[in-house]
Short mmCIF file of C-alpha atoms and ligand atoms in Angstrom, two decimals:
data_model
loop_
_atom_site.label_atom_id
_atom_site.label_comp_id
_atom_site.label_asym_id
_atom_site.label_seq_id
_atom_site.Cartn_x
_atom_site.Cartn_y
_atom_site.Cartn_z
CA MET N 29 -8.60 -25.36 13.89
CA THR N 30 -4.75 -25.38 12.78
CA ALA N 31 -2.70 -22.44 12.56
CA LEU N 32 -2.56 -22.91 8.73
CA LEU N 33 -5.60 -22.40 8.42
CA ALA N 34 -6.19 -19.61 10.22
CA GLY N 35 -3.58 -17.72 9.01
CA LYS N 36 -5.21 -18.35 5.56
CA ILE N 37 -8.86 -17.30 6.71
CA LEU N 38 -6.11 -13.78 8.41
CA TRP N 39 -5.02 -13.52 5.86
CA VAL N 40 -8.34 -13.13 3.60
CA LEU N 41 -10.25 -11.23 5.94
CA THR N 42 -7.44 -8.49 5.87
CA VAL N 43 -7.57 -8.29 2.48
CA VAL N 44 -11.30 -7.80 2.22
CA GLY N 45 -10.78 -4.91 4.95
CA TRP N 46 -8.58 -3.12 2.85
CA TYR N 47 -11.07 -3.70 0.52
CA VAL N 48 -13.49 -2.40 2.35
CA ILE N 49 -11.31 0.78 3.46
CA ARG N 50 -9.88 1.84 -0.04
CA TYR N 51 -13.87 0.69 -1.93
CA PRO N 52 -15.47 4.42 -1.26
CA PHE N 53 -12.67 6.20 -2.50
CA GLU N 54 -12.37 4.10 -5.46
CA ARG N 55 -15.31 5.15 -6.53
CA ARG N 56 -15.25 8.91 -5.45
CA ALA N 57 -12.31 9.06 -7.13
CA LYS N 58 -13.98 7.60 -11.08
CA ARG N 59 -15.72 11.42 -10.70
CA LYS N 60 -13.24 13.86 -10.00
CA ARG N 61 -11.10 14.82 -12.88
CA VAL N 62 -7.61 13.39 -13.24
CA ALA N 63 -5.43 16.85 -14.49
CA ALA N 64 -1.90 15.33 -14.75
CA THR N 65 -0.77 12.51 -14.80
CA LYS N 66 2.75 10.01 -14.65
CA ARG N 67 0.76 7.02 -15.40
CA GLY N 68 2.51 5.00 -18.09
CA ALA N 69 3.58 1.14 -18.98
CA ALA N 70 6.51 1.39 -16.33
CA GLU N 71 3.70 2.37 -13.62
CA THR N 72 1.19 -0.47 -15.30
CA ILE N 73 4.14 -3.04 -15.11
CA ARG N 74 4.84 -2.29 -11.73
CA MET N 75 1.09 -2.10 -10.43
CA LEU N 76 0.80 -5.89 -11.78
CA ILE N 77 3.81 -6.96 -10.26
CA SER N 78 2.79 -5.55 -7.00
CA PHE N 79 -0.54 -7.27 -7.28
CA SER N 80 0.65 -9.89 -8.24
CA GLY N 81 2.22 -10.60 -4.89
CA LEU N 82 0.06 -8.86 -2.74
CA GLY N 83 -3.53 -10.97 -4.97
CA ILE N 84 -2.59 -13.46 -7.60
CA VAL N 85 0.25 -15.58 -5.52
CA PRO N 86 -1.02 -15.20 -2.69
CA GLY N 87 -4.19 -16.18 -3.33
CA ILE N 88 -3.58 -19.82 -5.54
CA PHE N 89 -1.29 -20.85 -2.15
CA VAL N 90 -4.83 -19.78 0.41
CA ALA N 91 -7.12 -21.72 -2.32
CA SER N 92 -5.10 -24.31 -3.42
CA GLY N 93 -2.08 -24.92 -1.37
CA TRP N 94 0.16 -24.31 -4.15
CA PRO N 95 2.62 -24.10 -4.48
CA ARG N 96 3.57 -27.08 -2.14
CA PHE N 97 7.64 -27.65 -1.80
CA ALA N 98 7.35 -24.10 -0.17
CA SER N 99 5.24 -24.47 2.62
CA TYR N 100 6.70 -25.26 5.96
CA PRO N 101 4.73 -25.39 9.14
CA ALA N 102 3.14 -23.23 10.66
CA SER N 103 3.28 -22.05 13.98
CA TRP N 104 0.55 -19.85 16.66
CA LEU N 105 3.10 -17.65 17.40
CA GLN N 106 3.80 -17.10 14.02
CA ILE N 107 0.49 -15.89 13.12
CA ALA N 108 -0.49 -13.60 16.49
CA ALA N 109 2.25 -12.12 15.07
CA GLY N 110 0.82 -11.35 11.63
CA VAL N 111 -2.31 -10.66 13.84
CA VAL N 112 -1.11 -8.18 15.26
CA VAL N 113 0.85 -6.85 12.14
CA MET N 114 -2.15 -6.79 10.64
CA ILE N 115 -3.77 -4.70 13.03
CA VAL N 116 -1.34 -1.75 12.14
CA ALA N 117 -1.54 -2.23 8.91
CA LEU N 118 -5.42 -1.92 8.46
CA VAL N 119 -5.47 1.00 11.09
CA LEU N 120 -2.80 3.24 8.86
CA PHE N 121 -4.22 2.38 6.16
CA ARG N 122 -7.93 3.63 7.28
CA LEU N 123 -6.15 6.71 8.41
CA THR N 124 -4.13 7.62 4.79
CA HIS N 125 -7.56 6.99 3.55
CA LYS N 126 -9.00 9.93 5.59
CA ALA N 127 -6.08 12.17 5.23
CA LEU N 128 -6.02 12.39 1.36
CA GLY N 129 -9.74 12.57 1.18
CA ARG N 130 -10.50 13.60 -2.50
CA MET N 131 -6.97 13.91 -3.54
CA TRP N 132 -6.79 9.87 -3.54
CA SER N 133 -5.46 7.97 -6.61
CA VAL N 134 -4.34 4.58 -7.11
CA SER N 135 -2.31 5.93 -8.96
CA LEU N 136 0.03 8.83 -9.94
CA ASP N 137 -2.38 11.21 -10.86
CA ILE N 138 -3.08 15.09 -9.79
CA ARG N 139 -6.71 15.75 -9.71
CA GLU N 140 -8.05 19.12 -10.60
CA GLN N 141 -7.15 21.47 -7.64
CA HIS N 142 -5.45 19.21 -6.27
CA GLU N 143 -3.93 20.42 -2.63
CA LEU N 144 -0.77 18.77 -0.99
CA VAL N 145 -2.25 16.48 2.42
CA THR N 146 0.23 17.72 5.72
CA SER N 147 -1.52 16.90 8.31
CA GLY N 148 -2.59 13.86 10.27
CA ILE N 149 -0.85 11.09 9.53
CA TYR N 150 0.81 12.80 6.46
CA ARG N 151 2.47 15.26 9.59
CA ARG N 152 5.52 13.82 9.69
CA LEU N 153 6.16 10.98 7.22
CA ARG N 154 5.38 11.91 3.27
CA HIS N 155 4.36 8.28 1.97
CA PRO N 156 2.59 6.48 5.08
CA MET N 157 0.41 4.44 3.06
CA TYR N 158 3.64 2.76 1.91
CA SER N 159 4.33 2.05 5.20
CA ALA N 160 0.97 0.58 5.64
CA PHE N 161 1.33 -2.03 2.14
CA TRP N 162 4.62 -2.71 4.12
CA ALA N 163 2.79 -3.51 6.71
CA MET N 164 0.48 -5.47 5.19
CA ALA N 165 3.05 -7.16 2.97
CA LEU N 166 5.07 -8.57 6.70
CA ALA N 167 1.89 -9.68 7.83
CA GLN N 168 1.15 -11.95 4.78
CA ALA N 169 4.86 -13.45 5.53
CA LEU N 170 4.23 -13.98 8.71
CA LEU N 171 0.10 -15.65 8.61
CA LEU N 172 1.18 -17.94 5.36
CA PRO N 173 3.44 -20.40 6.00
CA ASN N 174 5.01 -20.64 2.60
CA TRP N 175 8.48 -19.36 1.48
CA ILE N 176 7.03 -18.97 -2.04
CA ALA N 177 3.18 -17.70 -1.61
CA GLY N 178 4.63 -15.91 1.76
CA PRO N 179 7.39 -13.55 0.79
CA ALA N 180 5.78 -12.23 -2.39
CA GLY N 181 4.17 -9.22 -0.77
CA LEU N 182 7.29 -8.19 -0.12
CA VAL N 183 9.24 -8.84 -3.01
CA GLY N 184 5.77 -7.85 -5.44
CA PHE N 185 5.48 -4.32 -3.17
CA GLY N 186 9.65 -3.66 -2.97
CA ILE N 187 9.36 -3.63 -6.90
CA LEU N 188 6.63 -0.45 -6.79
CA PHE N 189 7.54 1.19 -3.97
CA PHE N 190 11.28 1.98 -4.77
CA SER N 191 10.46 2.47 -8.62
CA ARG N 192 7.66 4.57 -7.90
CA ILE N 193 9.17 6.39 -5.00
CA GLY N 194 11.42 8.45 -7.45
CA PRO N 195 8.78 9.61 -9.74
CA GLU N 196 5.97 10.53 -7.22
CA GLU N 197 8.62 12.83 -6.15
CA ARG N 198 9.43 14.05 -8.69
CA MET N 199 5.92 14.38 -9.34
CA MET N 200 4.82 16.12 -6.69
CA GLU N 201 8.22 18.09 -6.83
CA GLU N 202 7.00 19.81 -10.01
CA THR N 203 3.27 20.03 -8.86
CA PHE N 204 3.75 22.02 -5.97
CA GLY N 205 7.33 23.28 -6.32
CA ASP N 206 8.54 25.22 -3.01
CA ALA N 207 5.91 23.77 -1.01
CA TYR N 208 7.18 20.18 -1.94
CA ARG N 209 10.62 20.96 -1.01
CA ALA N 210 10.22 22.11 2.82
CA TYR N 211 7.78 19.48 2.91
CA ARG N 212 9.92 16.75 2.15
CA THR N 213 12.82 17.94 4.69
CA ARG N 214 10.24 17.45 7.96
CA THR N 215 8.98 14.25 6.98
CA ALA N 216 10.69 11.05 6.89
CA ARG N 217 9.16 8.84 4.04
CA ILE N 218 8.13 5.45 5.76
CA ILE N 219 9.15 5.35 8.99
CA PRO N 220 9.54 8.47 11.74
CA GLY N 221 13.05 9.64 12.10
CA VAL N 222 14.75 6.80 10.26
CA TYR N 223 13.88 6.52 6.07
N1 SAH W 586 2.68 8.44 -1.56
C1 SAH W 586 1.76 8.47 -0.98
C2 SAH W 586 0.74 8.34 -1.53
C3 SAH W 586 -0.48 7.48 -2.43
S1 SAH W 586 -1.74 7.17 -2.68
C4 SAH W 586 1.94 7.17 0.34
O1 SAH W 586 2.19 6.37 0.61
O2 SAH W 586 0.91 7.86 1.84
C5 SAH W 586 -0.95 8.64 -5.08
C6 SAH W 586 -1.55 9.90 -5.20
O3 SAH W 586 -1.62 10.31 -3.50
C7 SAH W 586 -0.77 10.60 -5.98
O4 SAH W 586 -1.57 10.41 -6.81
C8 SAH W 586 -0.21 11.40 -5.38
O5 SAH W 586 -1.42 12.52 -6.15
C9 SAH W 586 -1.30 11.72 -4.07
N2 SAH W 586 -0.54 12.51 -2.97
C10 SAH W 586 0.51 11.83 -2.57
N3 SAH W 586 1.10 12.50 -0.99
C11 SAH W 586 0.36 13.42 -0.77
C12 SAH W 586 -0.19 14.52 0.69
N4 SAH W 586 1.14 14.90 0.95
N5 SAH W 586 -1.51 15.05 -0.45
C13 SAH W 586 -1.86 15.24 -1.38
N6 SAH W 586 -2.21 14.80 -2.26
C14 SAH W 586 -0.58 13.31 -1.93
#
């Protein structure tokens, strides 16, 4: 097996694992009433951009090798680093779903009887699911030896992250008031003690 093929297979496994973790929450979320939402045109556009970078562009590369001119020789060391980051991403992703439970949502929704989660992985970080997405995007950059398809996830998710974090924190503050302000002062966004 070549390192290129191994990287592609591992990327597909990451996406499958991601979906397996998420699917039960997506199903449950459909049955839970939404009390308030901050979805809108901007949110739809950033979700599409993120999905393109983490799904469509790398998916086309894995299936067809396009854009071929941007490919470079894959090294096993790079693939190994990708696997490590991929495992971190999946473990983190699972922990965030476990902690959020019925509060989970794919977008900016507040459900009926929504409670602020401050335990589990949410004790020190207020956006650990975004930490997991950053790790997943980094894993993609390592697993796919292509200068466009690899970093596309970092760019696509980066756009979603930096444009959503403000509105999301405002929504949480509007909903939970002082409880959220206190929570925000004692937590970091995505990297404990750093940011
Ligand atoms: N930004 C978070 C969660 C993303 S999922 C993270 O990175 O981990 C987005 C949904 O999760 C939003 O609709 C919001 O209502 C909900 N949410 C985010 N943080 C929450 C928290 N601490 N407690 C309860 N719900 C939360």
